[in-house]
Amino acid sequence: MAMPPGIDAARVPRHVGCVMDGNGRWASRRGLPRTEGHAAGEAAIFDTVEGALELGVRHLTLYAFSTENWRRPADEVRYLMGFNEGILVRRRDELHDRGVRVRFSGRRDWRVPRRLIRRMDETLELTKRNKVMDLVIAFNYGGRAEIVDAVRRLVQDGVSAAKVDERAIRTRLYNPDIPDPDLVVRTSGESRVSNFLLWEIAYSELIFTDTLWPDFRRDNLFDAVREYQARERRFGEVKR
């Protein structure tokens, strides 16, 4: 498969994160219920997955449901629980056939329906040996919650204060084997990270686009990667 024009195959980001924002506004502009925006976002998810596969991205993390999203209207939350379960049932075989390993990041607390957790576990089991790309679904996820949970594990493991360092915390995050994102894209024109991968994005390149998530497609991803490749990543150093 040919690389899209203007993209250097040697500098494709290993890990891309997406804050999928704008579903509600997309629906409101069309006089539709907010849930219709979420439904329309499914096409964006899987075209973006295809685009990431085309580029050779090794890890793609999608922010599907945050720890703060429980504050939304109850009807919308119920819809999102069923919608996410439905996506797994409808799409996991397709992802499996494409060599995608589906993983999850977030808390599995009492608020997540048991039926959805079963679907998550079934998907994990089905795709666990796939190696083409990791698709990480951040569900019931919050960056602060992840850091709190890592610190709790430090305490439970009896780590002394003198031995607490970045590595000690890093190894206790939800998916410590996945490298930090090189690139994070947020849709809908908002310029904030919204509690997404707070530890991991310390040196990520951030790109904000006005495109609402249901309208996002692989070409938008390609544009973000082109912008990413035009930047100089210094990681706090001074390039000479």
PDB file of C-alpha atoms in Angstrom:
ATOM      1  CA  MET A   1       0.000   0.000   0.000  1.00  0.00           C
ATOM      2  CA  ALA A   2       1.445   3.372  -1.043  1.00  0.00           C
ATOM      3  CA  MET A   3       2.080   6.019   1.603  1.00  0.00           C
ATOM      4  CA  PRO A   4      -0.190   9.090   1.208  1.00  0.00           C
ATOM      5  CA  PRO A   5       1.528  11.983  -0.594  1.00  0.00           C
ATOM      6  CA  GLY A   6       3.672  14.290   1.513  1.00  0.00           C
ATOM      7  CA  ILE A   7       4.177  11.835   4.373  1.00  0.00           C
ATOM      8  CA  ASP A   8       7.613  10.454   5.234  1.00  0.00           C
ATOM      9  CA  ALA A   9       7.207   6.754   6.032  1.00  0.00           C
ATOM     10  CA  ALA A  10      10.305   6.901   8.250  1.00  0.00           C
ATOM     11  CA  ARG A  11       8.742   9.512  10.543  1.00  0.00           C
ATOM     12  CA  VAL A  12       5.204   8.272  11.007  1.00  0.00           C
ATOM     13  CA  PRO A  13       4.191   8.608  14.683  1.00  0.00           C
ATOM     14  CA  ARG A  14       4.265   5.277  16.492  1.00  0.00           C
ATOM     15  CA  HIS A  15       1.368   6.241  18.734  1.00  0.00           C
ATOM     16  CA  VAL A  16      -1.500   8.580  17.882  1.00  0.00           C
ATOM     17  CA  GLY A  17      -4.200   9.626  20.343  1.00  0.00           C
ATOM     18  CA  CYS A  18      -7.577  11.085  19.354  1.00  0.00           C
ATOM     19  CA  VAL A  19      -9.941  13.114  21.513  1.00  0.00           C
ATOM     20  CA  MET A  20     -13.147  12.455  19.584  1.00  0.00           C
ATOM     21  CA  ASP A  21     -15.136  15.619  20.256  1.00  0.00           C
ATOM     22  CA  GLY A  22     -18.089  17.281  18.564  1.00  0.00           C
ATOM     23  CA  ASN A  23     -20.693  14.550  18.208  1.00  0.00           C
ATOM     24  CA  GLY A  24     -23.342  16.534  20.073  1.00  0.00           C
ATOM     25  CA  ARG A  25     -22.715  19.733  18.113  1.00  0.00           C
ATOM     26  CA  TRP A  26     -22.788  17.805  14.835  1.00  0.00           C
ATOM     27  CA  ALA A  27     -26.249  16.502  15.733  1.00  0.00           C
ATOM     28  CA  SER A  28     -27.536  19.837  17.061  1.00  0.00           C
ATOM     29  CA  ARG A  29     -26.605  21.641  13.844  1.00  0.00           C
ATOM     30  CA  ARG A  30     -28.787  19.155  11.993  1.00  0.00           C
ATOM     31  CA  GLY A  31     -31.691  19.342  14.423  1.00  0.00           C
ATOM     32  CA  LEU A  32     -31.036  15.789  15.589  1.00  0.00           C
ATOM     33  CA  PRO A  33     -30.779  14.239  19.068  1.00  0.00           C
ATOM     34  CA  ARG A  34     -27.252  14.125  20.497  1.00  0.00           C
ATOM     35  CA  THR A  35     -27.303  10.348  20.245  1.00  0.00           C
ATOM     36  CA  GLU A  36     -27.419  10.627  16.452  1.00  0.00           C
ATOM     37  CA  GLY A  37     -24.081  12.390  16.586  1.00  0.00           C
ATOM     38  CA  HIS A  38     -22.568   9.495  18.493  1.00  0.00           C
ATOM     39  CA  ALA A  39     -23.992   7.055  15.943  1.00  0.00           C
ATOM     40  CA  ALA A  40     -22.529   9.100  13.085  1.00  0.00           C
ATOM     41  CA  GLY A  41     -19.144   8.991  14.815  1.00  0.00           C
ATOM     42  CA  GLU A  42     -18.814   5.247  14.214  1.00  0.00           C
ATOM     43  CA  ALA A  43     -17.904   5.813  10.561  1.00  0.00           C
ATOM     44  CA  ALA A  44     -15.227   8.302  11.656  1.00  0.00           C
ATOM     45  CA  ILE A  45     -13.745   5.796  14.088  1.00  0.00           C
ATOM     46  CA  PHE A  46     -13.295   3.065  11.543  1.00  0.00           C
ATOM     47  CA  ASP A  47     -12.113   5.267   8.697  1.00  0.00           C
ATOM     48  CA  THR A  48      -9.515   6.662  11.108  1.00  0.00           C
ATOM     49  CA  VAL A  49      -8.511   3.113  12.062  1.00  0.00           C
ATOM     50  CA  GLU A  50      -8.093   2.286   8.375  1.00  0.00           C
ATOM     51  CA  GLY A  51      -6.031   5.426   7.884  1.00  0.00           C
ATOM     52  CA  ALA A  52      -3.783   4.541  10.826  1.00  0.00           C
ATOM     53  CA  LEU A  53      -3.268   1.071   9.375  1.00  0.00           C
ATOM     54  CA  GLU A  54      -2.453   2.599   6.006  1.00  0.00           C
ATOM     55  CA  LEU A  55       0.198   4.803   7.606  1.00  0.00           C
ATOM     56  CA  GLY A  56       1.689   2.014   9.695  1.00  0.00           C
ATOM     57  CA  VAL A  57       0.814   3.564  13.070  1.00  0.00           C
ATOM     58  CA  ARG A  58       1.501   0.945  15.743  1.00  0.00           C
ATOM     59  CA  HIS A  59      -0.778   2.270  18.502  1.00  0.00           C
ATOM     60  CA  LEU A  60      -4.002   4.286  18.198  1.00  0.00           C
ATOM     61  CA  THR A  61      -5.781   5.454  21.362  1.00  0.00           C
ATOM     62  CA  LEU A  62      -9.342   6.753  21.092  1.00  0.00           C
ATOM     63  CA  TYR A  63     -10.985   8.657  23.951  1.00  0.00           C
ATOM     64  CA  ALA A  64     -14.394   6.988  23.980  1.00  0.00           C
ATOM     65  CA  PHE A  65     -15.851   7.773  27.415  1.00  0.00           C
ATOM     66  CA  SER A  66     -14.298   9.782  30.217  1.00  0.00           C
ATOM     67  CA  THR A  67     -14.723   9.554  33.962  1.00  0.00           C
ATOM     68  CA  GLU A  68     -16.482  12.929  33.689  1.00  0.00           C
ATOM     69  CA  ASN A  69     -18.967  11.729  31.056  1.00  0.00           C
ATOM     70  CA  TRP A  70     -21.076  10.062  33.760  1.00  0.00           C
ATOM     71  CA  ARG A  71     -22.369  13.579  34.490  1.00  0.00           C
ATOM     72  CA  ARG A  72     -24.207  13.660  31.163  1.00  0.00           C
ATOM     73  CA  PRO A  73     -27.978  13.067  31.003  1.00  0.00           C
ATOM     74  CA  ALA A  74     -28.899   9.530  32.030  1.00  0.00           C
ATOM     75  CA  ASP A  75     -30.501   8.739  28.670  1.00  0.00           C
ATOM     76  CA  GLU A  76     -27.316   9.720  26.833  1.00  0.00           C
ATOM     77  CA  VAL A  77     -25.135   7.664  29.182  1.00  0.00           C
ATOM     78  CA  ARG A  78     -27.353   4.605  28.684  1.00  0.00           C
ATOM     79  CA  TYR A  79     -27.160   5.096  24.947  1.00  0.00           C
ATOM     80  CA  LEU A  80     -23.361   5.305  25.057  1.00  0.00           C
ATOM     81  CA  MET A  81     -23.113   2.101  27.081  1.00  0.00           C
ATOM     82  CA  GLY A  82     -25.180   0.255  24.483  1.00  0.00           C
ATOM     83  CA  PHE A  83     -23.427   1.989  21.592  1.00  0.00           C
ATOM     84  CA  ASN A  84     -19.984   0.959  22.782  1.00  0.00           C
ATOM     85  CA  GLU A  85     -21.154  -2.598  23.349  1.00  0.00           C
ATOM     86  CA  GLY A  86     -22.675  -2.628  19.866  1.00  0.00           C
ATOM     87  CA  ILE A  87     -19.466  -1.406  18.241  1.00  0.00           C
ATOM     88  CA  LEU A  88     -17.527  -4.244  19.825  1.00  0.00           C
ATOM     89  CA  VAL A  89     -20.041  -6.835  18.658  1.00  0.00           C
ATOM     90  CA  ARG A  90     -20.323  -5.385  15.138  1.00  0.00           C
ATOM     91  CA  ARG A  91     -16.689  -4.620  14.490  1.00  0.00           C
ATOM     92  CA  ARG A  92     -14.413  -6.908  16.478  1.00  0.00           C
ATOM     93  CA  ASP A  93     -14.261  -9.631  13.828  1.00  0.00           C
ATOM     94  CA  GLU A  94     -13.368  -7.027  11.219  1.00  0.00           C
ATOM     95  CA  LEU A  95     -10.624  -5.627  13.440  1.00  0.00           C
ATOM     96  CA  HIS A  96      -9.373  -9.127  14.177  1.00  0.00           C
ATOM     97  CA  ASP A  97      -9.144  -9.889  10.459  1.00  0.00           C
ATOM     98  CA  ARG A  98      -7.070  -6.728   9.982  1.00  0.00           C
ATOM     99  CA  GLY A  99      -4.587  -7.826  12.638  1.00  0.00           C
ATOM    100  CA  VAL A 100      -5.684  -5.214  15.174  1.00  0.00           C
ATOM    101  CA  ARG A 101      -5.297  -5.956  18.860  1.00  0.00           C
ATOM    102  CA  VAL A 102      -8.074  -4.228  20.812  1.00  0.00           C
ATOM    103  CA  ARG A 103      -7.171  -3.050  24.293  1.00  0.00           C
ATOM    104  CA  PHE A 104      -8.848  -0.882  26.892  1.00  0.00           C
ATOM    105  CA  SER A 105      -7.706   1.818  29.271  1.00  0.00           C
ATOM    106  CA  GLY A 106      -9.736   2.988  32.234  1.00  0.00           C
ATOM    107  CA  ARG A 107     -11.479   1.909  35.397  1.00  0.00           C
ATOM    108  CA  ARG A 108     -13.747  -1.122  35.527  1.00  0.00           C
ATOM    109  CA  ASP A 109     -15.833   0.086  38.398  1.00  0.00           C
ATOM    110  CA  TRP A 110     -19.431  -0.550  39.427  1.00  0.00           C
ATOM    111  CA  ARG A 111     -20.778   2.022  36.975  1.00  0.00           C
ATOM    112  CA  VAL A 112     -19.756   0.047  33.881  1.00  0.00           C
ATOM    113  CA  PRO A 113     -22.467  -2.510  32.975  1.00  0.00           C
ATOM    114  CA  ARG A 114     -21.372  -6.124  33.487  1.00  0.00           C
ATOM    115  CA  ARG A 115     -22.607  -6.984  30.017  1.00  0.00           C
ATOM    116  CA  LEU A 116     -20.301  -4.404  28.472  1.00  0.00           C
ATOM    117  CA  ILE A 117     -17.359  -5.708  30.490  1.00  0.00           C
ATOM    118  CA  ARG A 118     -18.087  -9.199  29.130  1.00  0.00           C
ATOM    119  CA  ARG A 119     -17.966  -7.841  25.581  1.00  0.00           C
ATOM    120  CA  MET A 120     -14.690  -6.094  26.368  1.00  0.00           C
ATOM    121  CA  ASP A 121     -13.197  -9.309  27.726  1.00  0.00           C
ATOM    122  CA  GLU A 122     -14.402 -11.291  24.701  1.00  0.00           C
ATOM    123  CA  THR A 123     -12.778  -8.749  22.392  1.00  0.00           C
ATOM    124  CA  LEU A 124      -9.535  -8.782  24.356  1.00  0.00           C
ATOM    125  CA  GLU A 125      -9.404 -12.578  24.128  1.00  0.00           C
ATOM    126  CA  LEU A 126     -10.237 -12.674  20.413  1.00  0.00           C
ATOM    127  CA  THR A 127      -7.587 -10.155  19.369  1.00  0.00           C
ATOM    128  CA  LYS A 128      -4.849 -10.655  21.969  1.00  0.00           C
ATOM    129  CA  ARG A 129      -2.330 -12.244  19.573  1.00  0.00           C
ATOM    130  CA  ASN A 130      -2.686  -9.647  16.810  1.00  0.00           C
ATOM    131  CA  LYS A 131       0.396  -7.576  16.094  1.00  0.00           C
ATOM    132  CA  VAL A 132      -0.345  -5.133  13.261  1.00  0.00           C
ATOM    133  CA  MET A 133      -1.685  -2.351  15.486  1.00  0.00           C
ATOM    134  CA  ASP A 134      -2.975  -1.796  19.012  1.00  0.00           C
ATOM    135  CA  LEU A 135      -6.327  -0.032  19.141  1.00  0.00           C
ATOM    136  CA  VAL A 136      -6.683   1.264  22.696  1.00  0.00           C
ATOM    137  CA  ILE A 137     -10.171   2.333  23.690  1.00  0.00           C
ATOM    138  CA  ALA A 138     -10.032   4.752  26.613  1.00  0.00           C
ATOM    139  CA  PHE A 139     -13.312   3.956  28.351  1.00  0.00           C
ATOM    140  CA  ASN A 140     -14.310   5.232  31.783  1.00  0.00           C
ATOM    141  CA  TYR A 141     -10.894   6.810  31.557  1.00  0.00           C
ATOM    142  CA  GLY A 142      -9.426   9.893  33.196  1.00  0.00           C
ATOM    143  CA  GLY A 143      -5.803  10.955  33.262  1.00  0.00           C
ATOM    144  CA  ARG A 144      -5.982  11.988  36.903  1.00  0.00           C
ATOM    145  CA  ALA A 145      -7.721   8.735  37.824  1.00  0.00           C
ATOM    146  CA  GLU A 146      -4.962   6.786  36.088  1.00  0.00           C
ATOM    147  CA  ILE A 147      -2.274   8.580  38.098  1.00  0.00           C
ATOM    148  CA  VAL A 148      -4.239   8.090  41.337  1.00  0.00           C
ATOM    149  CA  ASP A 149      -4.568   4.370  40.565  1.00  0.00           C
ATOM    150  CA  ALA A 150      -0.827   4.137  39.839  1.00  0.00           C
ATOM    151  CA  VAL A 151      -0.020   5.783  43.185  1.00  0.00           C
ATOM    152  CA  ARG A 152      -2.404   3.387  44.937  1.00  0.00           C
ATOM    153  CA  ARG A 153      -0.499   0.479  43.391  1.00  0.00           C
ATOM    154  CA  LEU A 154       2.757   1.967  44.634  1.00  0.00           C
ATOM    155  CA  VAL A 155       1.359   2.023  48.166  1.00  0.00           C
ATOM    156  CA  GLN A 156      -0.085  -1.484  47.848  1.00  0.00           C
ATOM    157  CA  ASP A 157       3.281  -2.724  46.570  1.00  0.00           C
ATOM    158  CA  GLY A 158       5.029  -1.235  49.586  1.00  0.00           C
ATOM    159  CA  VAL A 159       7.332   1.011  47.564  1.00  0.00           C
ATOM    160  CA  SER A 160       9.267   3.334  49.848  1.00  0.00           C
ATOM    161  CA  ALA A 161       9.256   7.069  49.220  1.00  0.00           C
ATOM    162  CA  ALA A 162      12.947   6.971  48.331  1.00  0.00           C
ATOM    163  CA  LYS A 163      12.222   4.579  45.457  1.00  0.00           C
ATOM    164  CA  VAL A 164       9.330   6.512  43.932  1.00  0.00           C
ATOM    165  CA  ASP A 165      10.473   7.865  40.588  1.00  0.00           C
ATOM    166  CA  GLU A 166       9.025   8.300  37.097  1.00  0.00           C
ATOM    167  CA  ARG A 167       9.723   4.689  36.185  1.00  0.00           C
ATOM    168  CA  ALA A 168       7.948   3.414  39.320  1.00  0.00           C
ATOM    169  CA  ILE A 169       4.829   5.358  38.357  1.00  0.00           C
ATOM    170  CA  ARG A 170       5.106   4.631  34.627  1.00  0.00           C
ATOM    171  CA  THR A 171       5.162   0.874  35.150  1.00  0.00           C
ATOM    172  CA  ARG A 172       1.899   1.091  37.121  1.00  0.00           C
ATOM    173  CA  LEU A 173      -0.135   2.963  34.509  1.00  0.00           C
ATOM    174  CA  TYR A 174      -2.968   1.132  32.748  1.00  0.00           C
ATOM    175  CA  ASN A 175      -0.912   0.103  29.683  1.00  0.00           C
ATOM    176  CA  PRO A 176       2.737   0.594  30.629  1.00  0.00           C
ATOM    177  CA  ASP A 177       4.046  -1.326  27.605  1.00  0.00           C
ATOM    178  CA  ILE A 178       2.574   1.166  25.130  1.00  0.00           C
ATOM    179  CA  PRO A 179       4.861   4.121  24.311  1.00  0.00           C
ATOM    180  CA  ASP A 180       3.740   7.655  24.993  1.00  0.00           C
ATOM    181  CA  PRO A 181       1.766   9.278  22.162  1.00  0.00           C
ATOM    182  CA  ASP A 182       3.845  11.133  19.616  1.00  0.00           C
ATOM    183  CA  LEU A 183       0.769  12.942  18.335  1.00  0.00           C
ATOM    184  CA  VAL A 184      -2.608  13.817  19.858  1.00  0.00           C
ATOM    185  CA  VAL A 185      -5.430  15.147  17.681  1.00  0.00           C
ATOM    186  CA  ARG A 186      -8.503  16.824  19.134  1.00  0.00           C
ATOM    187  CA  THR A 187     -11.493  17.578  16.957  1.00  0.00           C
ATOM    188  CA  SER A 188     -14.293  20.195  17.131  1.00  0.00           C
ATOM    189  CA  GLY A 189     -12.196  23.333  17.603  1.00  0.00           C
ATOM    190  CA  GLU A 190     -11.627  22.963  21.338  1.00  0.00           C
ATOM    191  CA  SER A 191      -8.040  23.596  22.470  1.00  0.00           C
ATOM    192  CA  ARG A 192      -7.692  21.529  25.629  1.00  0.00           C
ATOM    193  CA  VAL A 193      -6.710  17.976  26.546  1.00  0.00           C
ATOM    194  CA  SER A 194      -9.723  17.219  28.795  1.00  0.00           C
ATOM    195  CA  ASN A 195      -7.972  14.847  31.197  1.00  0.00           C
ATOM    196  CA  PHE A 196      -6.641  12.634  28.370  1.00  0.00           C
ATOM    197  CA  LEU A 197      -3.407  10.705  29.042  1.00  0.00           C
ATOM    198  CA  LEU A 198      -2.064  13.427  31.322  1.00  0.00           C
ATOM    199  CA  TRP A 199       1.081  11.530  32.264  1.00  0.00           C
ATOM    200  CA  GLU A 200       1.766  10.199  28.784  1.00  0.00           C
ATOM    201  CA  ILE A 201       1.382  13.386  26.712  1.00  0.00           C
ATOM    202  CA  ALA A 202       4.128  15.369  28.442  1.00  0.00           C
ATOM    203  CA  TYR A 203       5.995  15.710  25.120  1.00  0.00           C
ATOM    204  CA  SER A 204       3.292  14.832  22.608  1.00  0.00           C
ATOM    205  CA  GLU A 205       2.630  17.105  19.661  1.00  0.00           C
ATOM    206  CA  LEU A 206      -0.913  18.484  19.969  1.00  0.00           C
ATOM    207  CA  ILE A 207      -3.030  19.320  16.946  1.00  0.00           C
ATOM    208  CA  PHE A 208      -6.464  20.899  17.210  1.00  0.00           C
ATOM    209  CA  THR A 209      -8.843  20.828  14.260  1.00  0.00           C
ATOM    210  CA  ASP A 210     -12.212  22.512  13.764  1.00  0.00           C
ATOM    211  CA  THR A 211     -13.606  19.354  12.152  1.00  0.00           C
ATOM    212  CA  LEU A 212     -16.360  17.762  14.224  1.00  0.00           C
ATOM    213  CA  TRP A 213     -15.679  14.113  14.970  1.00  0.00           C
ATOM    214  CA  PRO A 214     -18.463  12.608  12.790  1.00  0.00           C
ATOM    215  CA  ASP A 215     -16.896  14.415   9.795  1.00  0.00           C
ATOM    216  CA  PHE A 216     -13.334  13.268  10.588  1.00  0.00           C
ATOM    217  CA  ARG A 217     -11.815  10.845   8.099  1.00  0.00           C
ATOM    218  CA  ARG A 218      -8.443   9.347   7.249  1.00  0.00           C
ATOM    219  CA  ASP A 219      -7.542  12.387   5.128  1.00  0.00           C
ATOM    220  CA  ASN A 220      -7.841  14.521   8.271  1.00  0.00           C
ATOM    221  CA  LEU A 221      -5.518  12.105  10.032  1.00  0.00           C
ATOM    222  CA  PHE A 222      -3.073  12.334   7.140  1.00  0.00           C
ATOM    223  CA  ASP A 223      -3.162  16.149   7.372  1.00  0.00           C
ATOM    224  CA  ALA A 224      -2.401  15.937  11.096  1.00  0.00           C
ATOM    225  CA  VAL A 225       0.556  13.641  10.432  1.00  0.00           C
ATOM    226  CA  ARG A 226       1.877  16.037   7.779  1.00  0.00           C
ATOM    227  CA  GLU A 227       1.708  18.877  10.310  1.00  0.00           C
ATOM    228  CA  TYR A 228       3.360  16.646  12.910  1.00  0.00           C
ATOM    229  CA  GLN A 229       6.218  15.883  10.517  1.00  0.00           C
ATOM    230  CA  ALA A 230       6.715  19.604   9.836  1.00  0.00           C
ATOM    231  CA  ARG A 231       7.426  20.246  13.517  1.00  0.00           C
ATOM    232  CA  GLU A 232      10.746  19.909  15.307  1.00  0.00           C
ATOM    233  CA  ARG A 233      10.519  17.729  18.394  1.00  0.00           C
ATOM    234  CA  ARG A 234      13.134  18.778  20.961  1.00  0.00           C
ATOM    235  CA  PHE A 235      12.014  17.105  24.222  1.00  0.00           C
ATOM    236  CA  GLY A 236      13.423  20.034  26.214  1.00  0.00           C
ATOM    237  CA  GLU A 237      16.755  20.052  24.378  1.00  0.00           C
ATOM    238  CA  VAL A 238      18.217  22.778  22.187  1.00  0.00           C
ATOM    239  CA  LYS A 239      18.925  21.576  18.655  1.00  0.00           C
ATOM    240  CA  ARG A 240      22.250  22.812  17.313  1.00  0.00           C
TER     241      ARG A 240
END
